[in-house]
Amino acid sequence: LDDPKAFVAAMRAIDARPPPRDPLLRDQLELLEAQAMALESRFAEALERADLLARGASSAGIRLRAAALAVNVQAASRDFVGGQKRLAALLDTVDTLPDSADRRHVDLVAAVFYNQLAQSDLAIRHAQRALDGDASPSERCTASVQVLEARLARASDGLDNGDFERVETSCGEQGNTLPARYADVLRARWWTANGEAARAASYLESRMPALLATGYAPLLAEAHAQFADSLQKVGRWEEALAHTDAVLAASAALPSGLPLLSARRTRYAIAVARGDDRAALRELQAVLTAERAYDEEVRHLLVAYEAGRRESLARQQALALVEQRNAQLALDARASERTAALASLLLLHLAAGLIALVGWTWHSRRL
């Protein structure tokens, strides 16, 4: 995450070498390869590789990390139904994991997933669990950005510049590039929403070279769309259109339709401001198409969340039923033990009485 482009290039160089004979090392390289595919937005290939490792890696640690990577990939590619099932299985075991780093990793994955699923409260809960532990600087950066995104999504939750500055300081201390750059986009979004579009535009203008250096398509789409929105609001229309062009060019490969919808709305607002009725009508039609696509995406999010919630509830009910049956069996076992103990005590008393009767009979016959 410090330098995604350099990491992907390094993995491509390793691909040219013969695979290692050591199974553990081979699995580690396979996991890194899956991560490189995810950074290149090759989500289907990354998911297939991570899924194979999650089921068959030689190490339990690699199996866990591979399953967590699969959840991340499914969130990035908007496969929330499958991702939620996989995440639920991870969360069922998170408290039993012996390694605190693994527990924090699962919580961070859950925070990212729930933010993508638009479930801010759950995202904050899991990110805060990671922050409350002995998190590394990199983990603190990632968790802080997830808390920031979740709070920004909740309109009633007030933010101030200090919140963003603390996250910037936290991420700037150790160079966790992707989360840090995403925090830049969140900050510009917050300024624009609060009527400070000029400040947001100036800020993104200074950050754009670093954003482009990541090469991560979903992040760049959000950055271009947000920059275009800010530029449009301050009257820099030609520059805004150039950034919407970048979003439109990448739209076919984007997992989410939100950047595309934002870019279309920006283009429509510019056409209206210019008094170009023909262009405005054309852009309005494009906006309506993008809105329908995004509404379908949101509906899919809700369906995925409800499906996961029902499955989680069913799993909890099944677990409660098993626990109830186990408790009943334990009660039955204790009742059987008490019955056996009572029977033993009764037999002991009967034996003592019989011995006393035999003794008394023998003594009476002697007399």
Short mmCIF file of N, CA and C in Angstrom, two decimals, residues 164-327:
data_model
loop_
_atom_site.label_atom_id
_atom_site.label_comp_id
_atom_site.label_asym_id
_atom_site.label_seq_id
_atom_site.Cartn_x
_atom_site.Cartn_y
_atom_site.Cartn_z
N PHE A 164 -9.88 15.60 10.22
CA PHE A 164 -9.13 15.26 9.01
C PHE A 164 -7.63 15.45 9.23
N GLU A 165 -7.26 16.47 9.98
CA GLU A 165 -5.84 16.70 10.23
C GLU A 165 -5.23 15.58 11.06
N ARG A 166 -5.99 15.05 12.02
CA ARG A 166 -5.48 13.94 12.83
C ARG A 166 -5.27 12.69 11.97
N VAL A 167 -6.20 12.44 11.07
CA VAL A 167 -6.04 11.30 10.17
C VAL A 167 -4.87 11.51 9.24
N GLU A 168 -4.72 12.73 8.72
CA GLU A 168 -3.60 13.04 7.83
C GLU A 168 -2.27 12.85 8.55
N THR A 169 -2.21 13.28 9.80
CA THR A 169 -0.98 13.10 10.59
C THR A 169 -0.72 11.62 10.83
N SER A 170 -1.77 10.88 11.18
CA SER A 170 -1.61 9.45 11.45
C SER A 170 -1.12 8.71 10.22
N CYS A 171 -1.69 9.00 9.06
CA CYS A 171 -1.30 8.29 7.84
C CYS A 171 0.02 8.79 7.30
N GLY A 172 0.32 10.08 7.52
CA GLY A 172 1.56 10.63 7.00
C GLY A 172 2.80 10.13 7.71
N GLU A 173 2.63 9.57 8.90
CA GLU A 173 3.78 9.12 9.67
C GLU A 173 4.41 7.85 9.12
N GLN A 174 3.66 7.07 8.34
CA GLN A 174 4.24 5.81 7.88
C GLN A 174 3.92 5.49 6.42
N GLY A 175 3.38 6.43 5.66
CA GLY A 175 3.30 6.27 4.22
C GLY A 175 2.34 5.22 3.70
N ASN A 176 1.24 5.00 4.37
CA ASN A 176 0.24 4.05 3.88
C ASN A 176 -0.56 4.75 2.79
N THR A 177 -0.08 4.67 1.56
CA THR A 177 -0.50 5.58 0.50
C THR A 177 -1.98 5.52 0.17
N LEU A 178 -2.52 4.34 -0.10
CA LEU A 178 -3.90 4.26 -0.55
C LEU A 178 -4.89 4.83 0.47
N PRO A 179 -4.86 4.42 1.74
CA PRO A 179 -5.79 5.04 2.70
C PRO A 179 -5.58 6.55 2.84
N ALA A 180 -4.32 6.99 2.81
CA ALA A 180 -4.04 8.41 2.95
C ALA A 180 -4.63 9.21 1.80
N ARG A 181 -4.50 8.69 0.58
CA ARG A 181 -5.04 9.40 -0.58
C ARG A 181 -6.58 9.36 -0.58
N TYR A 182 -7.14 8.28 -0.08
CA TYR A 182 -8.60 8.23 0.01
C TYR A 182 -9.10 9.26 1.02
N ALA A 183 -8.32 9.47 2.08
CA ALA A 183 -8.68 10.51 3.06
C ALA A 183 -8.65 11.89 2.40
N ASP A 184 -7.77 12.10 1.43
CA ASP A 184 -7.74 13.37 0.70
C ASP A 184 -9.07 13.60 -0.03
N VAL A 185 -9.58 12.56 -0.68
CA VAL A 185 -10.85 12.69 -1.41
C VAL A 185 -11.99 12.96 -0.44
N LEU A 186 -11.97 12.27 0.71
CA LEU A 186 -13.02 12.48 1.72
C LEU A 186 -13.00 13.93 2.23
N ARG A 187 -11.81 14.46 2.41
CA ARG A 187 -11.71 15.84 2.90
C ARG A 187 -12.27 16.83 1.89
N ALA A 188 -11.95 16.62 0.61
CA ALA A 188 -12.48 17.50 -0.44
C ALA A 188 -14.00 17.37 -0.53
N ARG A 189 -14.51 16.14 -0.36
CA ARG A 189 -15.95 15.93 -0.39
C ARG A 189 -16.64 16.69 0.75
N TRP A 190 -16.01 16.66 1.92
CA TRP A 190 -16.59 17.34 3.08
C TRP A 190 -16.59 18.85 2.88
N TRP A 191 -15.48 19.42 2.36
CA TRP A 191 -15.43 20.85 2.11
C TRP A 191 -16.49 21.27 1.09
N THR A 192 -16.61 20.48 -0.01
CA THR A 192 -17.59 20.82 -1.04
C THR A 192 -19.00 20.79 -0.48
N ALA A 193 -19.31 19.78 0.34
CA ALA A 193 -20.65 19.66 0.93
C ALA A 193 -20.95 20.81 1.88
N ASN A 194 -19.90 21.42 2.44
CA ASN A 194 -20.07 22.52 3.39
C ASN A 194 -19.88 23.89 2.74
N GLY A 195 -19.98 23.94 1.40
CA GLY A 195 -19.93 25.23 0.71
C GLY A 195 -18.54 25.78 0.49
N GLU A 196 -17.51 24.98 0.65
CA GLU A 196 -16.13 25.45 0.44
C GLU A 196 -15.53 24.76 -0.78
N ALA A 197 -16.22 24.89 -1.92
CA ALA A 197 -15.79 24.21 -3.14
C ALA A 197 -14.42 24.72 -3.61
N ALA A 198 -14.15 26.03 -3.47
CA ALA A 198 -12.86 26.57 -3.91
C ALA A 198 -11.71 25.95 -3.11
N ARG A 199 -11.94 25.79 -1.83
CA ARG A 199 -10.92 25.17 -0.98
C ARG A 199 -10.71 23.72 -1.37
N ALA A 200 -11.79 23.02 -1.65
CA ALA A 200 -11.69 21.62 -2.07
C ALA A 200 -10.95 21.48 -3.39
N ALA A 201 -11.27 22.37 -4.34
CA ALA A 201 -10.62 22.32 -5.65
C ALA A 201 -9.13 22.57 -5.53
N SER A 202 -8.75 23.58 -4.74
CA SER A 202 -7.33 23.89 -4.55
C SER A 202 -6.61 22.73 -3.87
N TYR A 203 -7.28 22.11 -2.91
CA TYR A 203 -6.66 20.99 -2.18
C TYR A 203 -6.45 19.79 -3.10
N LEU A 204 -7.47 19.43 -3.88
CA LEU A 204 -7.34 18.29 -4.79
C LEU A 204 -6.33 18.57 -5.89
N GLU A 205 -6.23 19.83 -6.31
CA GLU A 205 -5.24 20.18 -7.33
C GLU A 205 -3.83 19.88 -6.85
N SER A 206 -3.58 20.15 -5.57
CA SER A 206 -2.25 19.87 -5.01
C SER A 206 -2.04 18.38 -4.76
N ARG A 207 -3.13 17.64 -4.56
CA ARG A 207 -3.02 16.21 -4.24
C ARG A 207 -3.11 15.31 -5.48
N MET A 208 -3.54 15.85 -6.61
CA MET A 208 -3.80 15.01 -7.77
C MET A 208 -2.57 14.23 -8.27
N PRO A 209 -1.35 14.81 -8.29
CA PRO A 209 -0.20 13.99 -8.70
C PRO A 209 -0.01 12.74 -7.84
N ALA A 210 -0.19 12.89 -6.52
CA ALA A 210 -0.06 11.73 -5.63
C ALA A 210 -1.17 10.73 -5.86
N LEU A 211 -2.38 11.23 -6.13
CA LEU A 211 -3.50 10.34 -6.42
C LEU A 211 -3.26 9.56 -7.71
N LEU A 212 -2.79 10.24 -8.75
CA LEU A 212 -2.52 9.57 -10.02
C LEU A 212 -1.41 8.53 -9.87
N ALA A 213 -0.47 8.80 -8.96
CA ALA A 213 0.66 7.88 -8.79
C ALA A 213 0.22 6.53 -8.23
N THR A 214 -0.94 6.47 -7.56
CA THR A 214 -1.39 5.19 -7.02
C THR A 214 -1.79 4.23 -8.13
N GLY A 215 -2.35 4.76 -9.21
CA GLY A 215 -2.79 3.91 -10.32
C GLY A 215 -3.99 3.04 -9.99
N TYR A 216 -4.65 3.29 -8.87
CA TYR A 216 -5.78 2.45 -8.45
C TYR A 216 -7.06 3.03 -9.02
N ALA A 217 -7.66 2.35 -9.99
CA ALA A 217 -8.77 2.90 -10.78
C ALA A 217 -9.97 3.36 -9.96
N PRO A 218 -10.48 2.55 -8.99
CA PRO A 218 -11.66 3.02 -8.24
C PRO A 218 -11.40 4.31 -7.48
N LEU A 219 -10.19 4.45 -6.89
CA LEU A 219 -9.85 5.68 -6.17
C LEU A 219 -9.74 6.85 -7.14
N LEU A 220 -9.11 6.64 -8.29
CA LEU A 220 -8.96 7.72 -9.26
C LEU A 220 -10.31 8.19 -9.79
N ALA A 221 -11.24 7.26 -9.99
CA ALA A 221 -12.56 7.65 -10.47
C ALA A 221 -13.25 8.57 -9.46
N GLU A 222 -13.17 8.21 -8.18
CA GLU A 222 -13.77 9.06 -7.16
C GLU A 222 -13.09 10.42 -7.09
N ALA A 223 -11.74 10.42 -7.22
CA ALA A 223 -10.99 11.68 -7.16
C ALA A 223 -11.36 12.59 -8.33
N HIS A 224 -11.39 12.05 -9.55
CA HIS A 224 -11.75 12.86 -10.72
C HIS A 224 -13.17 13.39 -10.59
N ALA A 225 -14.11 12.55 -10.15
CA ALA A 225 -15.50 12.98 -10.03
C ALA A 225 -15.64 14.09 -8.98
N GLN A 226 -14.94 13.94 -7.84
CA GLN A 226 -15.02 14.96 -6.80
C GLN A 226 -14.35 16.25 -7.24
N PHE A 227 -13.20 16.14 -7.92
CA PHE A 227 -12.50 17.32 -8.41
C PHE A 227 -13.37 18.07 -9.42
N ALA A 228 -14.02 17.33 -10.32
CA ALA A 228 -14.89 17.95 -11.32
C ALA A 228 -16.04 18.69 -10.65
N ASP A 229 -16.62 18.09 -9.63
CA ASP A 229 -17.73 18.73 -8.92
C ASP A 229 -17.28 20.04 -8.29
N SER A 230 -16.11 20.03 -7.65
CA SER A 230 -15.59 21.24 -7.01
C SER A 230 -15.28 22.32 -8.04
N LEU A 231 -14.65 21.92 -9.14
CA LEU A 231 -14.30 22.89 -10.19
C LEU A 231 -15.55 23.51 -10.82
N GLN A 232 -16.58 22.70 -11.03
CA GLN A 232 -17.81 23.22 -11.61
C GLN A 232 -18.44 24.28 -10.71
N LYS A 233 -18.39 24.04 -9.41
CA LYS A 233 -19.02 24.96 -8.47
C LYS A 233 -18.29 26.31 -8.37
N VAL A 234 -17.01 26.34 -8.77
CA VAL A 234 -16.28 27.61 -8.72
C VAL A 234 -16.12 28.21 -10.13
N GLY A 235 -16.81 27.63 -11.12
CA GLY A 235 -16.81 28.21 -12.46
C GLY A 235 -15.67 27.81 -13.36
N ARG A 236 -14.87 26.84 -12.98
CA ARG A 236 -13.76 26.38 -13.84
C ARG A 236 -14.27 25.22 -14.68
N TRP A 237 -15.11 25.56 -15.66
CA TRP A 237 -15.90 24.56 -16.36
C TRP A 237 -15.08 23.67 -17.28
N GLU A 238 -14.15 24.23 -18.01
CA GLU A 238 -13.36 23.43 -18.94
C GLU A 238 -12.53 22.38 -18.20
N GLU A 239 -11.94 22.79 -17.09
CA GLU A 239 -11.17 21.83 -16.29
C GLU A 239 -12.09 20.76 -15.71
N ALA A 240 -13.27 21.17 -15.28
CA ALA A 240 -14.23 20.21 -14.73
C ALA A 240 -14.62 19.18 -15.78
N LEU A 241 -14.87 19.64 -17.01
CA LEU A 241 -15.24 18.71 -18.09
C LEU A 241 -14.11 17.73 -18.38
N ALA A 242 -12.87 18.19 -18.30
CA ALA A 242 -11.73 17.29 -18.54
C ALA A 242 -11.71 16.16 -17.52
N HIS A 243 -12.03 16.49 -16.29
CA HIS A 243 -12.03 15.45 -15.25
C HIS A 243 -13.23 14.52 -15.38
N THR A 244 -14.37 15.06 -15.83
CA THR A 244 -15.51 14.15 -16.08
C THR A 244 -15.20 13.22 -17.25
N ASP A 245 -14.43 13.71 -18.22
CA ASP A 245 -14.02 12.84 -19.34
C ASP A 245 -13.22 11.64 -18.82
N ALA A 246 -12.36 11.90 -17.83
CA ALA A 246 -11.56 10.81 -17.25
C ALA A 246 -12.47 9.77 -16.59
N VAL A 247 -13.52 10.24 -15.92
CA VAL A 247 -14.46 9.30 -15.28
C VAL A 247 -15.22 8.51 -16.34
N LEU A 248 -15.71 9.20 -17.36
CA LEU A 248 -16.46 8.52 -18.42
C LEU A 248 -15.61 7.48 -19.14
N ALA A 249 -14.33 7.80 -19.33
CA ALA A 249 -13.44 6.87 -20.03
C ALA A 249 -13.23 5.59 -19.21
N ALA A 250 -13.25 5.73 -17.90
CA ALA A 250 -13.02 4.57 -17.03
C ALA A 250 -14.31 3.90 -16.57
N SER A 251 -15.46 4.44 -16.96
CA SER A 251 -16.73 4.00 -16.38
C SER A 251 -17.03 2.53 -16.63
N ALA A 252 -16.61 2.00 -17.78
CA ALA A 252 -16.93 0.61 -18.10
C ALA A 252 -16.28 -0.35 -17.12
N ALA A 253 -15.12 0.05 -16.58
CA ALA A 253 -14.40 -0.85 -15.67
C ALA A 253 -14.67 -0.53 -14.20
N LEU A 254 -15.52 0.46 -13.91
CA LEU A 254 -15.75 0.85 -12.52
C LEU A 254 -16.75 -0.09 -11.86
N PRO A 255 -16.46 -0.53 -10.62
CA PRO A 255 -17.42 -1.40 -9.93
C PRO A 255 -18.65 -0.68 -9.43
N SER A 256 -18.54 0.64 -9.21
CA SER A 256 -19.67 1.41 -8.69
C SER A 256 -20.06 2.49 -9.69
N GLY A 257 -21.36 2.79 -9.74
CA GLY A 257 -21.85 3.82 -10.63
C GLY A 257 -21.88 5.20 -10.03
N LEU A 258 -21.44 5.36 -8.76
CA LEU A 258 -21.53 6.67 -8.12
C LEU A 258 -20.61 7.71 -8.76
N PRO A 259 -19.33 7.40 -9.05
CA PRO A 259 -18.51 8.41 -9.74
C PRO A 259 -19.09 8.81 -11.09
N LEU A 260 -19.64 7.85 -11.82
CA LEU A 260 -20.24 8.15 -13.11
C LEU A 260 -21.45 9.07 -12.94
N LEU A 261 -22.28 8.80 -11.95
CA LEU A 261 -23.45 9.65 -11.70
C LEU A 261 -23.01 11.07 -11.33
N SER A 262 -21.99 11.17 -10.49
CA SER A 262 -21.48 12.49 -10.11
C SER A 262 -20.95 13.25 -11.32
N ALA A 263 -20.21 12.55 -12.19
CA ALA A 263 -19.66 13.19 -13.40
C ALA A 263 -20.78 13.64 -14.32
N ARG A 264 -21.81 12.83 -14.49
CA ARG A 264 -22.94 13.20 -15.35
C ARG A 264 -23.67 14.43 -14.80
N ARG A 265 -23.87 14.48 -13.49
CA ARG A 265 -24.53 15.64 -12.89
C ARG A 265 -23.70 16.91 -13.08
N THR A 266 -22.38 16.77 -12.98
CA THR A 266 -21.50 17.92 -13.19
C THR A 266 -21.62 18.44 -14.62
N ARG A 267 -21.61 17.53 -15.59
CA ARG A 267 -21.73 17.93 -16.98
C ARG A 267 -23.08 18.60 -17.26
N TYR A 268 -24.13 18.09 -16.65
CA TYR A 268 -25.46 18.69 -16.82
C TYR A 268 -25.48 20.11 -16.23
N ALA A 269 -24.91 20.27 -15.04
CA ALA A 269 -24.90 21.60 -14.41
C ALA A 269 -24.11 22.60 -15.26
N ILE A 270 -23.02 22.17 -15.87
CA ILE A 270 -22.24 23.07 -16.73
C ILE A 270 -23.03 23.46 -17.97
N ALA A 271 -23.72 22.49 -18.58
CA ALA A 271 -24.52 22.79 -19.77
C ALA A 271 -25.64 23.78 -19.44
N VAL A 272 -26.28 23.62 -18.29
CA VAL A 272 -27.34 24.54 -17.88
C VAL A 272 -26.76 25.94 -17.63
N ALA A 273 -25.63 26.00 -16.94
CA ALA A 273 -25.00 27.29 -16.64
C ALA A 273 -24.59 28.03 -17.91
N ARG A 274 -24.22 27.30 -18.93
CA ARG A 274 -23.83 27.91 -20.21
C ARG A 274 -25.03 28.27 -21.08
N GLY A 275 -26.20 27.82 -20.72
CA GLY A 275 -27.39 28.08 -21.52
C GLY A 275 -27.47 27.25 -22.78
N ASP A 276 -26.76 26.13 -22.80
CA ASP A 276 -26.76 25.23 -23.97
C ASP A 276 -27.88 24.21 -23.76
N ASP A 277 -29.08 24.53 -24.28
CA ASP A 277 -30.24 23.67 -24.03
C ASP A 277 -30.08 22.29 -24.64
N ARG A 278 -29.51 22.21 -25.84
CA ARG A 278 -29.37 20.91 -26.48
C ARG A 278 -28.43 20.01 -25.67
N ALA A 279 -27.29 20.56 -25.27
CA ALA A 279 -26.34 19.78 -24.46
C ALA A 279 -26.95 19.44 -23.10
N ALA A 280 -27.73 20.38 -22.53
CA ALA A 280 -28.35 20.13 -21.22
C ALA A 280 -29.33 18.97 -21.31
N LEU A 281 -30.13 18.94 -22.40
CA LEU A 281 -31.08 17.84 -22.56
C LEU A 281 -30.36 16.51 -22.72
N ARG A 282 -29.30 16.52 -23.51
CA ARG A 282 -28.53 15.29 -23.71
C ARG A 282 -27.93 14.81 -22.38
N GLU A 283 -27.37 15.74 -21.63
CA GLU A 283 -26.76 15.38 -20.35
C GLU A 283 -27.81 14.96 -19.32
N LEU A 284 -28.99 15.59 -19.38
CA LEU A 284 -30.06 15.21 -18.45
C LEU A 284 -30.49 13.76 -18.69
N GLN A 285 -30.58 13.38 -19.96
CA GLN A 285 -30.92 11.99 -20.28
C GLN A 285 -29.85 11.04 -19.72
N ALA A 286 -28.58 11.45 -19.85
CA ALA A 286 -27.49 10.63 -19.32
C ALA A 286 -27.54 10.56 -17.79
N VAL A 287 -27.94 11.68 -17.17
CA VAL A 287 -28.07 11.69 -15.71
C VAL A 287 -29.16 10.73 -15.26
N LEU A 288 -30.29 10.74 -15.95
CA LEU A 288 -31.39 9.85 -15.58
C LEU A 288 -30.99 8.38 -15.73
N THR A 289 -30.25 8.08 -16.80
CA THR A 289 -29.77 6.70 -16.99
C THR A 289 -28.82 6.31 -15.86
N ALA A 290 -27.90 7.21 -15.52
CA ALA A 290 -26.94 6.92 -14.44
C ALA A 290 -27.65 6.80 -13.10
N GLU A 291 -28.70 7.62 -12.89
CA GLU A 291 -29.44 7.53 -11.63
C GLU A 291 -30.17 6.20 -11.50
N ARG A 292 -30.76 5.74 -12.61
CA ARG A 292 -31.44 4.44 -12.56
C ARG A 292 -30.44 3.33 -12.25
N ALA A 293 -29.27 3.40 -12.86
CA ALA A 293 -28.25 2.37 -12.61
C ALA A 293 -27.79 2.42 -11.16
N TYR A 294 -27.62 3.63 -10.62
CA TYR A 294 -27.16 3.73 -9.23
C TYR A 294 -28.26 3.34 -8.26
N ASP A 295 -29.50 3.68 -8.58
CA ASP A 295 -30.62 3.23 -7.73
C ASP A 295 -30.69 1.71 -7.67
N GLU A 296 -30.41 1.06 -8.78
CA GLU A 296 -30.39 -0.41 -8.79
C GLU A 296 -29.24 -0.93 -7.94
N GLU A 297 -28.13 -0.22 -8.00
CA GLU A 297 -26.98 -0.61 -7.18
C GLU A 297 -27.31 -0.49 -5.69
N VAL A 298 -27.97 0.61 -5.31
CA VAL A 298 -28.35 0.81 -3.91
C VAL A 298 -29.35 -0.26 -3.48
N ARG A 299 -30.30 -0.58 -4.37
CA ARG A 299 -31.26 -1.64 -4.05
C ARG A 299 -30.53 -2.96 -3.81
N HIS A 300 -29.51 -3.21 -4.63
CA HIS A 300 -28.72 -4.43 -4.46
C HIS A 300 -28.00 -4.42 -3.11
N LEU A 301 -27.52 -3.24 -2.70
CA LEU A 301 -26.87 -3.13 -1.38
C LEU A 301 -27.83 -3.53 -0.27
N LEU A 302 -29.06 -2.99 -0.35
CA LEU A 302 -30.04 -3.27 0.70
C LEU A 302 -30.41 -4.75 0.72
N VAL A 303 -30.58 -5.32 -0.48
CA VAL A 303 -30.91 -6.75 -0.57
C VAL A 303 -29.78 -7.59 0.02
N ALA A 304 -28.54 -7.21 -0.31
CA ALA A 304 -27.39 -7.95 0.21
C ALA A 304 -27.32 -7.86 1.73
N TYR A 305 -27.55 -6.65 2.26
CA TYR A 305 -27.49 -6.48 3.71
C TYR A 305 -28.59 -7.28 4.40
N GLU A 306 -29.80 -7.20 3.87
CA GLU A 306 -30.90 -7.93 4.48
C GLU A 306 -30.70 -9.44 4.38
N ALA A 307 -30.17 -9.89 3.23
CA ALA A 307 -29.91 -11.33 3.09
C ALA A 307 -28.86 -11.78 4.09
N GLY A 308 -27.82 -10.98 4.24
CA GLY A 308 -26.78 -11.32 5.22
C GLY A 308 -27.31 -11.28 6.64
N ARG A 309 -28.16 -10.29 6.92
CA ARG A 309 -28.72 -10.18 8.27
C ARG A 309 -29.61 -11.37 8.59
N ARG A 310 -30.45 -11.78 7.59
CA ARG A 310 -31.31 -12.95 7.82
C ARG A 310 -30.47 -14.20 8.01
N GLU A 311 -29.43 -14.34 7.21
CA GLU A 311 -28.58 -15.52 7.35
C GLU A 311 -27.88 -15.53 8.69
N SER A 312 -27.41 -14.35 9.11
CA SER A 312 -26.76 -14.25 10.42
C SER A 312 -27.73 -14.58 11.53
N LEU A 313 -28.99 -14.08 11.41
CA LEU A 313 -30.00 -14.38 12.41
C LEU A 313 -30.31 -15.87 12.46
N ALA A 314 -30.43 -16.48 11.27
CA ALA A 314 -30.70 -17.92 11.21
C ALA A 314 -29.55 -18.70 11.84
N ARG A 315 -28.32 -18.24 11.57
CA ARG A 315 -27.16 -18.92 12.14
C ARG A 315 -27.15 -18.77 13.65
N GLN A 316 -27.49 -17.56 14.15
CA GLN A 316 -27.55 -17.35 15.59
C GLN A 316 -28.64 -18.19 16.23
N GLN A 317 -29.80 -18.30 15.54
CA GLN A 317 -30.88 -19.12 16.08
C GLN A 317 -30.49 -20.59 16.11
N ALA A 318 -29.80 -21.04 15.05
CA ALA A 318 -29.34 -22.43 15.03
C ALA A 318 -28.33 -22.68 16.14
N LEU A 319 -27.43 -21.68 16.34
CA LEU A 319 -26.45 -21.82 17.41
C LEU A 319 -27.15 -21.84 18.77
N ALA A 320 -28.16 -20.97 18.93
CA ALA A 320 -28.91 -20.94 20.20
C ALA A 320 -29.63 -22.26 20.42
N LEU A 321 -30.18 -22.85 19.35
CA LEU A 321 -30.86 -24.14 19.48
C LEU A 321 -29.89 -25.24 19.89
N VAL A 322 -28.70 -25.23 19.28
CA VAL A 322 -27.68 -26.22 19.66
C VAL A 322 -27.28 -26.04 21.12
N GLU A 323 -27.10 -24.75 21.51
CA GLU A 323 -26.73 -24.49 22.90
C GLU A 323 -27.85 -24.93 23.85
N GLN A 324 -29.10 -24.70 23.43
CA GLN A 324 -30.23 -25.13 24.25
C GLN A 324 -30.27 -26.65 24.39
N ARG A 325 -30.02 -27.33 23.27
CA ARG A 325 -30.00 -28.80 23.32
C ARG A 325 -28.86 -29.29 24.19
N ASN A 326 -27.70 -28.65 24.07
CA ASN A 326 -26.56 -29.04 24.90
C ASN A 326 -26.86 -28.81 26.38
N ALA A 327 -27.53 -27.67 26.66
CA ALA A 327 -27.89 -27.39 28.05
C ALA A 327 -28.87 -28.43 28.57
#
